[in-house]
Amino acid sequence: MLLSFSNVAVDTFNKDYIGLLRAREAVVRPHGVEIDTVDGFITSNIVRPHGHLVMGCDRCPFLVDGREPFNARFTVWDGERSHRTATIKVGIEGGDFVFAGEFKTKFAKNDAIKSIDKLGKVGAYTHSLARYWAIRVLKEQPFVLSALIRRYPHILVDEAQDIGAEHEAILRMLMDGGTQLSLIGDTHQGIYDFSGANGIFLGNYGKVVGVAEKNLEKNFRSVPSIVEIANKLSGRNDEADREEPASLSGAYIIPYKQNEKDKVLAAFASMLVKAEIEPTQATVLCRSKKWAGEWGDQEDTQGQGIVKLFAQAAVHRDKAGRFDESFRAGCLAVIGLLDPKHGDLPAQLVRPSKDVWLMRLRREIWSFLRNTDTGLPKATLVADSEWHRLLVPRAKAFVAKLQDDFAVTPGENLGAKLAKKGLTGKPLFELSDLAQEKTPRFRVSTVHKVKGESIGGVMYICNKDHVEKLVDGTGTEVGRIGYVALTRARNLFVLAVPASNIKALQPKLLAIGFKKSPP
C-alpha cells in the first residue's frame, strides 16, 4: 500500500505507476499494489466495512462534512453553549482520546463520546471521527487488524511529516502486528501542528532499529534561485535539477496596500506575462481561509440553513465558475429537503460510482442546479424578493419529481426549511464586480490546500509576522507554512509584503536571495 496525505500526489502516483508497468509488460497488472490517501485507506478498509460493529448503526457508515441540515440535531455541550457534534476534533494525548472544537473549545470526554455515539448510531462520521472509529475497530475487533496485517505486509507513507497522533496510533498497531512501514517526508514541511502532526514520528523513525535512513537531495521542481532560498531557510543543501529559463524566474518581493488589492494582482499578472506563465498555471496563496476569501473576492453568503446552501451553489456557479463546489453545496441543499434517512446521499453523490441509480440521481440534481430558467435561479437576482420567489416553488417541484422518479421520501415542513431568513435586498453578488475586472481571475487558496502541488507561478500574501517567521526559517509552524508556499513554485515566487513594513523587511529578504520586483 502506497499512501499520501495529498490527493494530487495520489493521482500522480497512480498515473506514473501504471506508466511504469506498461513499460515493463504488455498487460497492465497492478500486482496487488494499492495507492490511496491515508484517510482513504482508513475509511475504505476499516470504517466503511467494519465501523458498524462499534458505531452501533444498521447501515454502511457514511461521511459528512457538518453542513448537512440533519447534523443540527446532534450537539455537544461545552459548559456554556452547544456545538454540532460534527465539529468535534479528536486527538490523542498520553495515550488517551481528547476532544476539542472550533476556536480551541474543549469538551469533557464523557460528553464528547456520548454525542459521538449518538451520531455514530445513524452511521455518520467526519474525517476526524473516522480516525476515532478506526482506532476503536482495531482495538475492539482484533480480527480486522489481523486481516489488514496479512493484506498489507508493507505500507509506504508519503508526506509522512503530516502523520498525526491518531494516524500514528493506527500505523503502530499495524507495525506491532508485523507490517513493515516506510516513510517519506520532510519535517520542514510540517504545517499541521493544530491537528497533532508535528513531524516527530517521522523525525525519530530513522533511529528505530532495523530502519535505514536515506536522504533525497535533488529538487526536481523549482528553478535554482528558488531552491537556493529554500536551502537557506531549511538548512538543507539540495541541488536543483533544473536550469533557470530565459524568461523571468526566481523569487521577488512586491509591496501591497490592503485597500489596493487590484493593483498587486495586476502586478502579479504582469510578472506572469514576463515569466511566460499562463494565469491558469498560477495561484495566489494565503495563510488562512479568511484571507483567501477576501483575496478571492468571496462574498458573505446570504441566507440560513438550506437556503444558504442553495445561495452558495448559485454563487459558485455564476460568479466563480466553480461547478464542483456548486454541485457539493447544491447536493447538501437538495438532500436537506428530503427525509433524514437520506442523509448519506451527499457523500455517495460526490464519490465516483457506477451505480445506475446514483448516476441518474446525480445527473438529475446537476440538471436542476445548472438550469437558471427552471432550476436554481441566477445569483444576480435580488435575494429576498426575486431570487427567493423563484427558488421556493422550483425546489418544491423538484423534490416532488425526485419522489416520483427515484422513490425518495420528502422531508417535513419544506416551507419552513426554505424560509427567506438571512436574505437581503441585494443580489447574491453584483454583476458589476465582474464587468470591472481588468486582471485575470487567479485561483486563490490556502497553503494547506496546495500541499503536494507543483505550480508555475505563486504569489504568497503575507503580513509582517508571516514574513518575519519565514525569514527566521522552519522552526515555527508559520515559518514552515511560508517554506511550503515557496517550494510549491516551479518558476516564479512573489512575496506580497505590506507596504507599511517593506522598508524594515526588505533588507532581510534581499539577504536570503529575494529580488525587488521588476518595474
Short mmCIF file of C-alpha atoms in Angstrom, two decimals:
data_model
loop_
_atom_site.label_atom_id
_atom_site.label_comp_id
_atom_site.label_asym_id
_atom_site.label_seq_id
_atom_site.Cartn_x
_atom_site.Cartn_y
_atom_site.Cartn_z
CA MET A 1 0.00 0.00 0.00
CA LEU A 2 1.32 3.41 -1.02
CA LEU A 3 -0.31 6.23 0.96
CA SER A 4 -0.12 10.02 0.87
CA PHE A 5 -1.88 12.94 2.54
CA SER A 6 -2.25 14.69 -0.82
CA ASN A 7 -4.90 13.85 -3.43
CA VAL A 8 -2.65 15.45 -6.05
CA ALA A 9 0.18 13.10 -5.09
CA VAL A 10 -2.13 10.06 -5.20
CA ASP A 11 -3.29 10.96 -8.71
CA THR A 12 0.35 11.39 -9.80
CA PHE A 13 1.42 8.10 -8.21
CA ASN A 14 -1.42 6.19 -9.89
CA LYS A 15 -0.63 7.66 -13.31
CA ASP A 16 3.13 7.13 -13.07
CA TYR A 17 2.86 3.64 -11.57
CA ILE A 18 0.64 2.48 -14.43
CA GLY A 19 3.17 4.02 -16.82
CA LEU A 20 5.99 2.04 -15.23
CA LEU A 21 4.02 -1.18 -15.53
CA ARG A 22 3.21 -0.54 -19.18
CA ALA A 23 6.91 -0.02 -19.89
CA ARG A 24 7.70 -3.42 -18.40
CA GLU A 25 4.97 -5.67 -19.78
CA ALA A 26 2.25 -5.71 -22.39
CA VAL A 27 -0.62 -6.29 -19.94
CA VAL A 28 -1.00 -3.82 -17.08
CA ARG A 29 -1.38 -5.72 -13.82
CA PRO A 30 -1.16 -3.80 -10.52
CA HIS A 31 0.25 -6.91 -8.75
CA GLY A 32 -1.62 -6.19 -5.55
CA VAL A 33 -0.32 -2.66 -5.05
CA GLU A 34 -2.89 -0.10 -3.89
CA ILE A 35 -2.43 3.68 -3.88
CA ASP A 36 -4.66 5.95 -1.78
CA THR A 37 -4.75 8.81 0.69
CA VAL A 38 -4.18 7.92 4.33
CA ASP A 39 -7.76 8.83 5.23
CA GLY A 40 -8.99 6.94 2.16
CA PHE A 41 -7.19 3.82 3.38
CA ILE A 42 -8.73 4.21 6.83
CA THR A 43 -12.29 4.68 5.58
CA SER A 44 -12.28 2.09 2.79
CA ASN A 45 -10.54 -0.67 4.77
CA ILE A 46 -11.76 -0.06 8.32
CA VAL A 47 -14.62 2.40 8.84
CA ARG A 48 -16.98 1.67 5.95
CA PRO A 49 -16.80 -2.15 6.01
CA HIS A 50 -16.42 -2.64 9.78
CA GLY A 51 -17.37 0.61 11.51
CA HIS A 52 -20.93 -0.56 12.19
CA LEU A 53 -19.52 -3.13 14.63
CA VAL A 54 -18.56 -0.38 17.10
CA MET A 55 -20.80 2.50 15.94
CA GLY A 56 -24.00 0.57 16.54
CA CYS A 57 -25.57 1.55 13.21
CA ASP A 58 -27.53 -0.77 10.91
CA ARG A 59 -26.04 0.57 7.68
CA CYS A 60 -22.72 1.22 5.97
CA PRO A 61 -21.21 4.30 7.68
CA PHE A 62 -21.14 7.48 5.58
CA LEU A 63 -19.03 10.64 5.56
CA VAL A 64 -20.49 14.05 6.42
CA ASP A 65 -18.84 17.48 6.39
CA GLY A 66 -21.06 19.02 9.08
CA ARG A 67 -23.10 21.32 6.84
CA GLU A 68 -25.82 18.73 6.26
CA PRO A 69 -29.09 20.03 7.79
CA PHE A 70 -29.72 16.82 9.76
CA ASN A 71 -26.47 17.43 11.67
CA ALA A 72 -28.19 20.23 13.58
CA ARG A 73 -29.92 17.50 15.63
CA PHE A 74 -26.62 16.23 17.03
CA THR A 75 -24.90 18.55 19.50
CA VAL A 76 -22.39 18.55 22.35
CA TRP A 77 -22.31 20.93 25.34
CA ASP A 78 -19.09 22.71 26.34
CA GLY A 79 -20.42 24.04 29.65
CA GLU A 80 -21.74 27.28 28.18
CA ARG A 81 -23.29 26.53 24.80
CA SER A 82 -23.93 23.70 22.38
CA HIS A 83 -21.89 22.85 19.27
CA ARG A 84 -22.60 20.50 16.40
CA THR A 85 -21.15 17.06 17.07
CA ALA A 86 -19.69 17.16 13.56
CA THR A 87 -17.34 19.97 14.65
CA ILE A 88 -15.57 17.76 17.21
CA LYS A 89 -11.87 17.20 16.51
CA VAL A 90 -10.37 14.10 18.07
CA GLY A 91 -6.80 13.94 19.33
CA ILE A 92 -4.64 11.68 21.45
CA GLU A 93 -2.63 12.84 24.44
CA GLY A 94 -0.87 10.47 26.81
CA GLY A 95 -2.41 7.51 25.02
CA ASP A 96 -6.00 8.68 25.62
CA PHE A 97 -8.54 10.45 23.44
CA VAL A 98 -9.08 14.19 23.85
CA PHE A 99 -11.84 16.19 22.20
CA ALA A 100 -11.84 19.80 21.03
CA GLY A 101 -13.94 22.06 18.84
CA GLU A 102 -13.70 25.29 16.93
CA PHE A 103 -11.82 28.23 18.46
CA LYS A 104 -9.93 25.89 20.84
CA THR A 105 -13.13 24.76 22.61
CA LYS A 106 -12.54 21.80 24.94
CA PHE A 107 -15.18 19.14 25.58
CA ALA A 108 -15.43 16.82 28.55
CA LYS A 109 -14.51 13.29 27.47
CA ASN A 110 -17.79 11.67 28.57
CA ASP A 111 -19.92 14.39 26.95
CA ALA A 112 -17.98 14.17 23.68
CA ILE A 113 -18.11 10.38 23.48
CA LYS A 114 -21.84 10.37 24.27
CA SER A 115 -22.56 12.81 21.43
CA ILE A 116 -20.23 10.98 19.01
CA ASP A 117 -22.01 7.70 19.83
CA LYS A 118 -25.39 9.27 19.01
CA LEU A 119 -24.12 10.48 15.64
CA GLY A 120 -22.50 7.10 15.06
CA LYS A 121 -25.78 5.27 15.57
CA VAL A 122 -27.18 6.86 12.40
CA GLY A 123 -23.96 5.87 10.58
CA ALA A 124 -22.45 9.35 10.16
CA TYR A 125 -18.80 10.27 10.67
CA THR A 126 -16.49 13.18 9.79
CA HIS A 127 -12.84 12.92 8.71
CA SER A 128 -11.69 13.37 12.31
CA LEU A 129 -14.26 10.94 13.70
CA ALA A 130 -13.28 8.36 11.07
CA ARG A 131 -9.89 8.01 12.75
CA TYR A 132 -11.56 7.72 16.17
CA TRP A 133 -13.84 4.92 14.96
CA ALA A 134 -10.97 3.20 13.11
CA ILE A 135 -8.88 3.02 16.29
CA ARG A 136 -11.84 1.59 18.18
CA VAL A 137 -12.46 -1.02 15.46
CA LEU A 138 -8.84 -2.19 15.53
CA LYS A 139 -8.85 -2.40 19.34
CA GLU A 140 -12.29 -3.95 19.81
CA GLN A 141 -12.37 -6.17 16.70
CA PRO A 142 -8.89 -7.78 16.52
CA PHE A 143 -9.81 -9.91 13.50
CA VAL A 144 -9.90 -6.70 11.40
CA LEU A 145 -6.35 -5.81 12.49
CA SER A 146 -5.12 -9.33 11.69
CA ALA A 147 -6.71 -9.22 8.23
CA LEU A 148 -5.11 -5.85 7.44
CA ILE A 149 -1.66 -7.04 8.52
CA ARG A 150 -1.96 -10.07 6.21
CA ARG A 151 -3.28 -7.97 3.34
CA TYR A 152 -0.69 -5.18 3.65
CA PRO A 153 2.72 -6.57 4.71
CA HIS A 154 4.40 -3.32 3.59
CA ILE A 155 2.99 0.20 3.78
CA LEU A 156 4.81 3.23 2.33
CA VAL A 157 3.61 6.67 3.53
CA ASP A 158 4.40 9.83 1.54
CA GLU A 159 4.22 13.31 3.17
CA ALA A 160 4.89 11.49 6.44
CA GLN A 161 5.51 14.74 8.34
CA ASP A 162 1.70 15.09 8.30
CA ILE A 163 1.15 11.93 10.37
CA GLY A 164 -0.92 12.96 13.37
CA ALA A 165 -1.36 11.20 16.70
CA GLU A 166 -4.38 9.18 15.52
CA HIS A 167 -2.66 8.15 12.29
CA GLU A 168 0.39 7.15 14.29
CA ALA A 169 -1.73 5.04 16.64
CA ILE A 170 -3.21 3.14 13.68
CA LEU A 171 0.17 2.64 11.99
CA ARG A 172 1.77 1.46 15.24
CA MET A 173 -0.91 -1.19 15.69
CA LEU A 174 -0.17 -2.46 12.18
CA MET A 175 3.60 -2.33 12.82
CA ASP A 176 3.27 -4.19 16.12
CA GLY A 177 1.45 -6.95 14.23
CA GLY A 178 4.21 -7.32 11.63
CA THR A 179 3.54 -4.79 8.85
CA GLN A 180 6.72 -3.13 7.59
CA LEU A 181 6.48 0.65 7.39
CA SER A 182 8.47 3.05 5.19
CA LEU A 183 8.14 6.83 5.49
CA ILE A 184 8.97 9.59 3.02
CA GLY A 185 8.65 13.21 4.10
CA ASP A 186 10.24 16.50 5.05
CA THR A 187 9.94 17.73 8.62
CA HIS A 188 10.43 21.29 7.31
CA GLN A 189 7.03 20.97 5.61
CA GLY A 190 5.06 20.01 8.72
CA ILE A 191 2.20 22.52 8.77
CA TYR A 192 -0.49 20.63 10.66
CA ASP A 193 0.56 21.28 14.24
CA PHE A 194 -3.05 22.15 15.06
CA SER A 195 -4.05 18.53 14.36
CA GLY A 196 -1.15 16.99 16.26
CA ALA A 197 1.03 16.39 13.18
CA ASN A 198 4.32 17.78 14.49
CA GLY A 199 6.74 15.68 12.41
CA ILE A 200 8.23 13.97 15.49
CA PHE A 201 7.20 10.47 14.34
CA LEU A 202 8.97 10.97 11.01
CA GLY A 203 11.96 12.70 12.59
CA ASN A 204 12.60 9.84 15.04
CA TYR A 205 11.77 6.95 12.71
CA GLY A 206 15.25 6.79 11.19
CA LYS A 207 16.66 5.99 14.65
CA VAL A 208 14.49 2.88 15.04
CA VAL A 209 16.44 -0.40 14.95
CA GLY A 210 16.11 -2.02 11.53
CA VAL A 211 15.16 1.21 9.73
CA ALA A 212 17.54 2.51 7.03
CA GLU A 213 17.57 6.29 6.68
CA LYS A 214 18.21 7.78 3.23
CA ASN A 215 18.18 11.42 2.11
CA LEU A 216 16.65 12.85 -1.06
CA GLU A 217 18.89 15.75 -2.03
CA LYS A 218 17.84 16.72 -5.56
CA ASN A 219 14.99 19.17 -6.21
CA PHE A 220 13.20 18.37 -9.46
CA ARG A 221 10.52 21.07 -9.12
CA SER A 222 11.93 24.55 -8.68
CA VAL A 223 14.47 26.68 -10.52
CA PRO A 224 17.90 27.04 -8.82
CA SER A 225 17.25 30.56 -7.44
CA ILE A 226 14.19 29.32 -5.54
CA VAL A 227 15.98 26.17 -4.33
CA GLU A 228 18.82 28.35 -3.01
CA ILE A 229 16.42 30.35 -0.82
CA ALA A 230 14.70 27.16 0.35
CA ASN A 231 18.10 25.77 1.39
CA LYS A 232 18.86 28.89 3.44
CA LEU A 233 15.50 28.70 5.21
CA SER A 234 15.72 24.96 5.99
CA GLY A 235 19.45 24.48 6.49
CA ARG A 236 19.49 21.88 3.73
CA ASN A 237 21.86 21.66 0.78
CA ASP A 238 19.62 20.38 -2.00
CA GLU A 239 20.73 20.50 -5.63
CA ALA A 240 18.40 21.86 -8.32
CA ASP A 241 17.88 19.50 -11.24
CA ARG A 242 16.51 22.29 -13.46
CA GLU A 243 18.19 25.34 -15.01
CA GLU A 244 16.95 28.92 -14.93
CA PRO A 245 14.79 29.64 -18.01
CA ALA A 246 15.42 32.59 -20.33
CA SER A 247 12.16 34.20 -19.19
CA LEU A 248 11.59 35.90 -15.83
CA SER A 249 12.09 33.49 -12.92
CA GLY A 250 13.07 33.39 -9.26
CA ALA A 251 11.70 34.91 -6.04
CA TYR A 252 10.59 38.53 -5.85
CA ILE A 253 9.23 41.00 -3.29
CA ILE A 254 6.22 43.16 -4.06
CA PRO A 255 4.61 45.71 -1.70
CA TYR A 256 0.83 45.95 -1.33
CA LYS A 257 -1.80 48.04 0.42
CA GLN A 258 -4.84 46.31 1.86
CA ASN A 259 -7.23 48.65 0.03
CA GLU A 260 -5.42 48.27 -3.31
CA LYS A 261 -5.66 44.54 -3.95
CA ASP A 262 -6.38 45.02 -7.64
CA LYS A 263 -3.03 46.73 -8.11
CA VAL A 264 -0.95 43.93 -6.64
CA LEU A 265 -2.96 41.31 -8.57
CA ALA A 266 -2.36 43.29 -11.75
CA ALA A 267 1.36 43.46 -10.95
CA PHE A 268 1.42 39.68 -10.42
CA ALA A 269 -0.35 39.23 -13.77
CA SER A 270 2.29 41.41 -15.43
CA MET A 271 5.11 39.34 -13.95
CA LEU A 272 3.45 36.14 -15.16
CA VAL A 273 3.49 37.50 -18.70
CA LYS A 274 7.23 38.13 -18.43
CA ALA A 275 7.68 34.66 -16.94
CA GLU A 276 5.64 33.12 -19.78
CA ILE A 277 3.25 31.51 -17.29
CA GLU A 278 -0.46 31.28 -18.05
CA PRO A 279 -2.83 32.58 -15.33
CA THR A 280 -4.33 29.08 -15.14
CA GLN A 281 -0.91 27.85 -14.01
CA ALA A 282 -0.64 30.43 -11.21
CA THR A 283 -2.09 30.60 -7.70
CA VAL A 284 -2.46 33.24 -5.01
CA LEU A 285 -1.79 31.69 -1.59
CA CYS A 286 -2.89 32.90 1.83
CA ARG A 287 -2.25 31.84 5.40
CA SER A 288 -5.94 31.46 6.35
CA LYS A 289 -9.35 30.75 4.85
CA LYS A 290 -10.46 34.24 5.84
CA TRP A 291 -7.68 35.85 3.84
CA ALA A 292 -8.26 33.50 0.91
CA GLY A 293 -11.90 34.54 0.91
CA GLU A 294 -11.01 38.23 0.91
CA TRP A 295 -8.40 37.98 -1.85
CA GLY A 296 -10.64 35.69 -3.87
CA ASP A 297 -13.37 38.35 -3.66
CA GLN A 298 -15.57 35.92 -1.78
CA GLU A 299 -18.80 37.50 -0.66
CA ASP A 300 -20.64 36.81 2.56
CA THR A 301 -23.21 34.22 1.56
CA GLN A 302 -26.77 35.23 2.32
CA GLY A 303 -29.46 33.04 3.84
CA GLN A 304 -29.56 30.41 6.55
CA GLY A 305 -29.63 26.62 6.57
CA ILE A 306 -30.76 25.02 3.31
CA VAL A 307 -31.38 28.37 1.64
CA LYS A 308 -27.79 29.40 2.40
CA LEU A 309 -26.56 26.20 0.72
CA PHE A 310 -28.62 26.97 -2.38
CA ALA A 311 -27.20 30.51 -2.34
CA GLN A 312 -23.64 29.16 -2.12
CA ALA A 313 -24.34 26.82 -5.05
CA ALA A 314 -25.64 29.74 -7.13
CA VAL A 315 -22.65 31.98 -6.36
CA HIS A 316 -20.11 29.22 -7.05
CA ARG A 317 -21.83 28.54 -10.36
CA ASP A 318 -22.41 32.10 -11.61
CA LYS A 319 -19.55 34.11 -10.15
CA ALA A 320 -16.53 31.84 -9.92
CA GLY A 321 -17.41 29.03 -12.33
CA ARG A 322 -16.62 26.54 -9.55
CA PHE A 323 -19.04 23.87 -10.69
CA ASP A 324 -17.58 21.25 -8.35
CA GLU A 325 -18.26 23.41 -5.30
CA SER A 326 -21.65 24.39 -6.73
CA PHE A 327 -22.59 20.72 -7.01
CA ARG A 328 -21.40 19.92 -3.48
CA ALA A 329 -23.38 22.75 -1.90
CA GLY A 330 -26.39 22.03 -4.10
CA CYS A 331 -26.41 18.33 -3.18
CA LEU A 332 -26.41 19.21 0.52
CA ALA A 333 -29.33 21.60 -0.04
CA VAL A 334 -31.42 19.18 -2.10
CA ILE A 335 -30.87 16.23 0.23
CA GLY A 336 -31.64 18.54 3.16
CA LEU A 337 -35.18 18.81 1.78
CA LEU A 338 -35.58 15.03 1.99
CA ASP A 339 -36.26 12.80 4.97
CA PRO A 340 -33.25 12.50 7.35
CA LYS A 341 -32.88 8.81 6.44
CA HIS A 342 -31.33 10.01 3.15
CA GLY A 343 -28.51 11.79 5.00
CA ASP A 344 -25.81 9.60 3.43
CA LEU A 345 -26.69 10.59 -0.14
CA PRO A 346 -24.46 13.71 -0.35
CA ALA A 347 -21.38 11.60 0.37
CA GLN A 348 -22.44 8.98 -2.18
CA LEU A 349 -23.20 11.55 -4.87
CA VAL A 350 -19.75 13.18 -4.82
CA ARG A 351 -17.90 9.84 -4.89
CA PRO A 352 -17.22 8.09 -8.22
CA SER A 353 -19.77 5.33 -8.62
CA LYS A 354 -21.10 3.07 -11.38
CA ASP A 355 -24.38 2.56 -9.56
CA VAL A 356 -27.02 3.38 -12.21
CA TRP A 357 -29.49 4.82 -9.67
CA LEU A 358 -26.84 7.15 -8.23
CA MET A 359 -25.66 8.19 -11.68
CA ARG A 360 -29.22 9.10 -12.72
CA LEU A 361 -29.80 11.00 -9.47
CA ARG A 362 -26.51 12.87 -9.85
CA ARG A 363 -27.45 13.95 -13.38
CA GLU A 364 -30.92 15.00 -12.26
CA ILE A 365 -29.62 17.16 -9.42
CA TRP A 366 -26.98 18.79 -11.61
CA SER A 367 -29.61 19.50 -14.27
CA PHE A 368 -31.62 21.37 -11.65
CA LEU A 369 -28.58 23.25 -10.31
CA ARG A 370 -27.26 24.41 -13.68
CA ASN A 371 -30.60 25.45 -15.26
CA THR A 372 -31.26 29.08 -14.31
CA ASP A 373 -34.61 29.15 -16.17
CA THR A 374 -36.37 26.26 -14.42
CA GLY A 375 -33.93 25.24 -11.67
CA LEU A 376 -31.64 27.17 -9.33
CA PRO A 377 -32.21 30.90 -10.09
CA LYS A 378 -29.48 33.29 -11.16
CA ALA A 379 -27.33 34.64 -8.34
CA THR A 380 -27.56 38.13 -9.81
CA LEU A 381 -31.25 38.43 -8.83
CA VAL A 382 -32.29 40.37 -5.73
CA ALA A 383 -32.02 37.76 -2.99
CA ASP A 384 -35.03 38.29 -0.70
CA SER A 385 -37.57 39.01 -3.45
CA GLU A 386 -36.71 37.87 -6.96
CA TRP A 387 -34.30 35.00 -6.22
CA HIS A 388 -36.22 33.55 -3.27
CA ARG A 389 -39.61 33.92 -5.01
CA LEU A 390 -38.35 31.69 -7.83
CA LEU A 391 -36.40 29.27 -5.64
CA VAL A 392 -39.22 28.09 -3.37
CA PRO A 393 -41.71 26.71 -5.96
CA ARG A 394 -38.93 25.29 -8.11
CA ALA A 395 -37.30 23.49 -5.17
CA LYS A 396 -40.65 22.06 -4.01
CA ALA A 397 -41.46 20.88 -7.52
CA PHE A 398 -38.01 19.29 -7.84
CA VAL A 399 -38.46 17.37 -4.59
CA ALA A 400 -41.81 16.06 -5.87
CA LYS A 401 -40.11 14.97 -9.09
CA LEU A 402 -37.41 13.13 -7.14
CA GLN A 403 -40.12 11.38 -5.13
CA ASP A 404 -41.85 10.18 -8.32
CA ASP A 405 -38.71 9.23 -10.27
CA PHE A 406 -36.42 7.94 -7.51
CA ALA A 407 -38.83 6.87 -4.73
CA VAL A 408 -37.16 9.13 -2.15
CA THR A 409 -39.11 10.47 0.82
CA PRO A 410 -39.60 14.26 1.10
CA GLY A 411 -38.90 15.90 4.43
CA GLU A 412 -41.45 17.73 6.55
CA ASN A 413 -42.11 21.49 6.65
CA LEU A 414 -40.45 22.34 3.35
CA GLY A 415 -41.81 25.87 3.59
CA ALA A 416 -40.01 26.46 6.90
CA LYS A 417 -36.79 24.97 5.52
CA LEU A 418 -36.97 27.33 2.55
CA ALA A 419 -37.70 30.48 4.58
CA LYS A 420 -36.08 33.71 3.38
CA LYS A 421 -34.42 34.42 6.75
CA GLY A 422 -30.94 35.87 6.26
CA LEU A 423 -31.57 37.12 2.71
CA THR A 424 -31.24 40.83 1.93
CA GLY A 425 -32.50 43.28 -0.67
CA LYS A 426 -29.28 42.87 -2.66
CA PRO A 427 -28.28 40.24 -5.26
CA LEU A 428 -26.22 37.29 -4.05
CA PHE A 429 -23.39 39.00 -5.93
CA GLU A 430 -23.10 42.15 -8.00
CA LEU A 431 -22.59 41.61 -11.72
CA SER A 432 -20.81 44.96 -11.95
CA ASP A 433 -17.93 43.48 -9.94
CA LEU A 434 -17.15 41.17 -12.82
CA ALA A 435 -17.69 43.77 -15.54
CA GLN A 436 -14.99 45.95 -13.98
CA GLU A 437 -12.48 43.14 -13.70
CA LYS A 438 -9.30 44.03 -15.61
CA THR A 439 -6.90 41.38 -14.37
CA PRO A 440 -7.11 37.58 -14.73
CA ARG A 441 -9.11 35.72 -12.11
CA PHE A 442 -6.50 33.68 -10.30
CA ARG A 443 -7.08 30.62 -8.26
CA VAL A 444 -6.91 31.71 -4.60
CA SER A 445 -6.19 29.09 -1.96
CA THR A 446 -4.67 28.44 1.43
CA VAL A 447 -1.18 26.99 1.63
CA HIS A 448 -2.57 23.86 3.31
CA LYS A 449 -4.73 23.05 0.28
CA VAL A 450 -1.85 23.03 -2.21
CA LYS A 451 0.43 20.62 -0.35
CA GLY A 452 1.95 18.25 -2.88
CA GLU A 453 1.32 20.51 -5.87
CA SER A 454 3.76 22.00 -8.39
CA ILE A 455 2.61 25.46 -9.53
CA GLY A 456 4.16 27.58 -12.27
CA GLY A 457 3.75 30.92 -10.50
CA VAL A 458 2.87 31.57 -6.84
CA MET A 459 2.10 34.80 -5.01
CA TYR A 460 2.04 34.46 -1.20
CA ILE A 461 0.13 37.20 0.63
CA CYS A 462 1.78 37.98 3.98
CA ASN A 463 1.57 40.27 6.97
CA LYS A 464 4.62 41.40 8.94
CA ASP A 465 4.62 38.37 11.25
CA HIS A 466 4.37 35.91 8.34
CA VAL A 467 7.41 37.47 6.66
CA GLU A 468 9.49 37.58 9.84
CA LYS A 469 8.71 33.94 10.59
CA LEU A 470 9.55 32.98 7.00
CA VAL A 471 12.95 34.71 7.22
CA ASP A 472 13.67 33.02 10.56
CA GLY A 473 13.39 29.59 8.92
CA THR A 474 11.36 26.48 9.63
CA GLY A 475 11.50 26.46 13.42
CA THR A 476 7.87 27.61 13.75
CA GLU A 477 4.68 26.45 12.08
CA VAL A 478 4.16 29.85 10.42
CA GLY A 479 7.74 29.69 9.12
CA ARG A 480 7.10 26.21 7.72
CA ILE A 481 3.90 27.41 6.05
CA GLY A 482 5.92 30.09 4.26
CA TYR A 483 8.52 27.47 3.29
CA VAL A 484 5.79 25.25 1.81
CA ALA A 485 4.38 28.21 -0.14
CA LEU A 486 7.85 28.98 -1.54
CA THR A 487 8.59 25.40 -2.52
CA ARG A 488 5.30 24.97 -4.44
CA ALA A 489 6.61 27.36 -7.12
CA ARG A 490 8.30 25.98 -10.20
CA ASN A 491 9.48 29.17 -11.92
CA LEU A 492 8.17 32.26 -10.14
CA PHE A 493 7.53 33.09 -6.49
CA VAL A 494 6.23 36.51 -5.46
CA LEU A 495 6.10 37.50 -1.80
CA ALA A 496 3.48 40.21 -1.21
CA VAL A 497 4.61 42.30 1.78
CA PRO A 498 2.57 45.10 3.43
CA ALA A 499 3.77 48.45 2.05
CA SER A 500 3.96 49.83 5.59
CA ASN A 501 6.53 47.16 6.52
CA ILE A 502 8.52 46.91 3.31
CA LYS A 503 11.32 49.26 4.45
CA ALA A 504 12.09 47.19 7.54
CA LEU A 505 11.64 43.75 5.96
CA GLN A 506 13.15 44.18 2.51
CA PRO A 507 16.85 44.09 3.59
CA LYS A 508 16.30 40.74 5.35
CA LEU A 509 14.60 39.28 2.27
CA LEU A 510 17.26 40.55 -0.11
CA ALA A 511 19.91 38.96 2.13
CA ILE A 512 18.49 35.47 1.61
CA GLY A 513 18.11 35.77 -2.16
CA PHE A 514 14.85 37.58 -2.89
CA LYS A 515 14.89 40.28 -5.58
CA LYS A 516 12.96 43.51 -5.90
CA SER A 517 10.05 43.20 -8.30
CA PRO A 518 10.81 44.34 -11.84
CA PRO A 519 9.24 47.66 -12.92
#
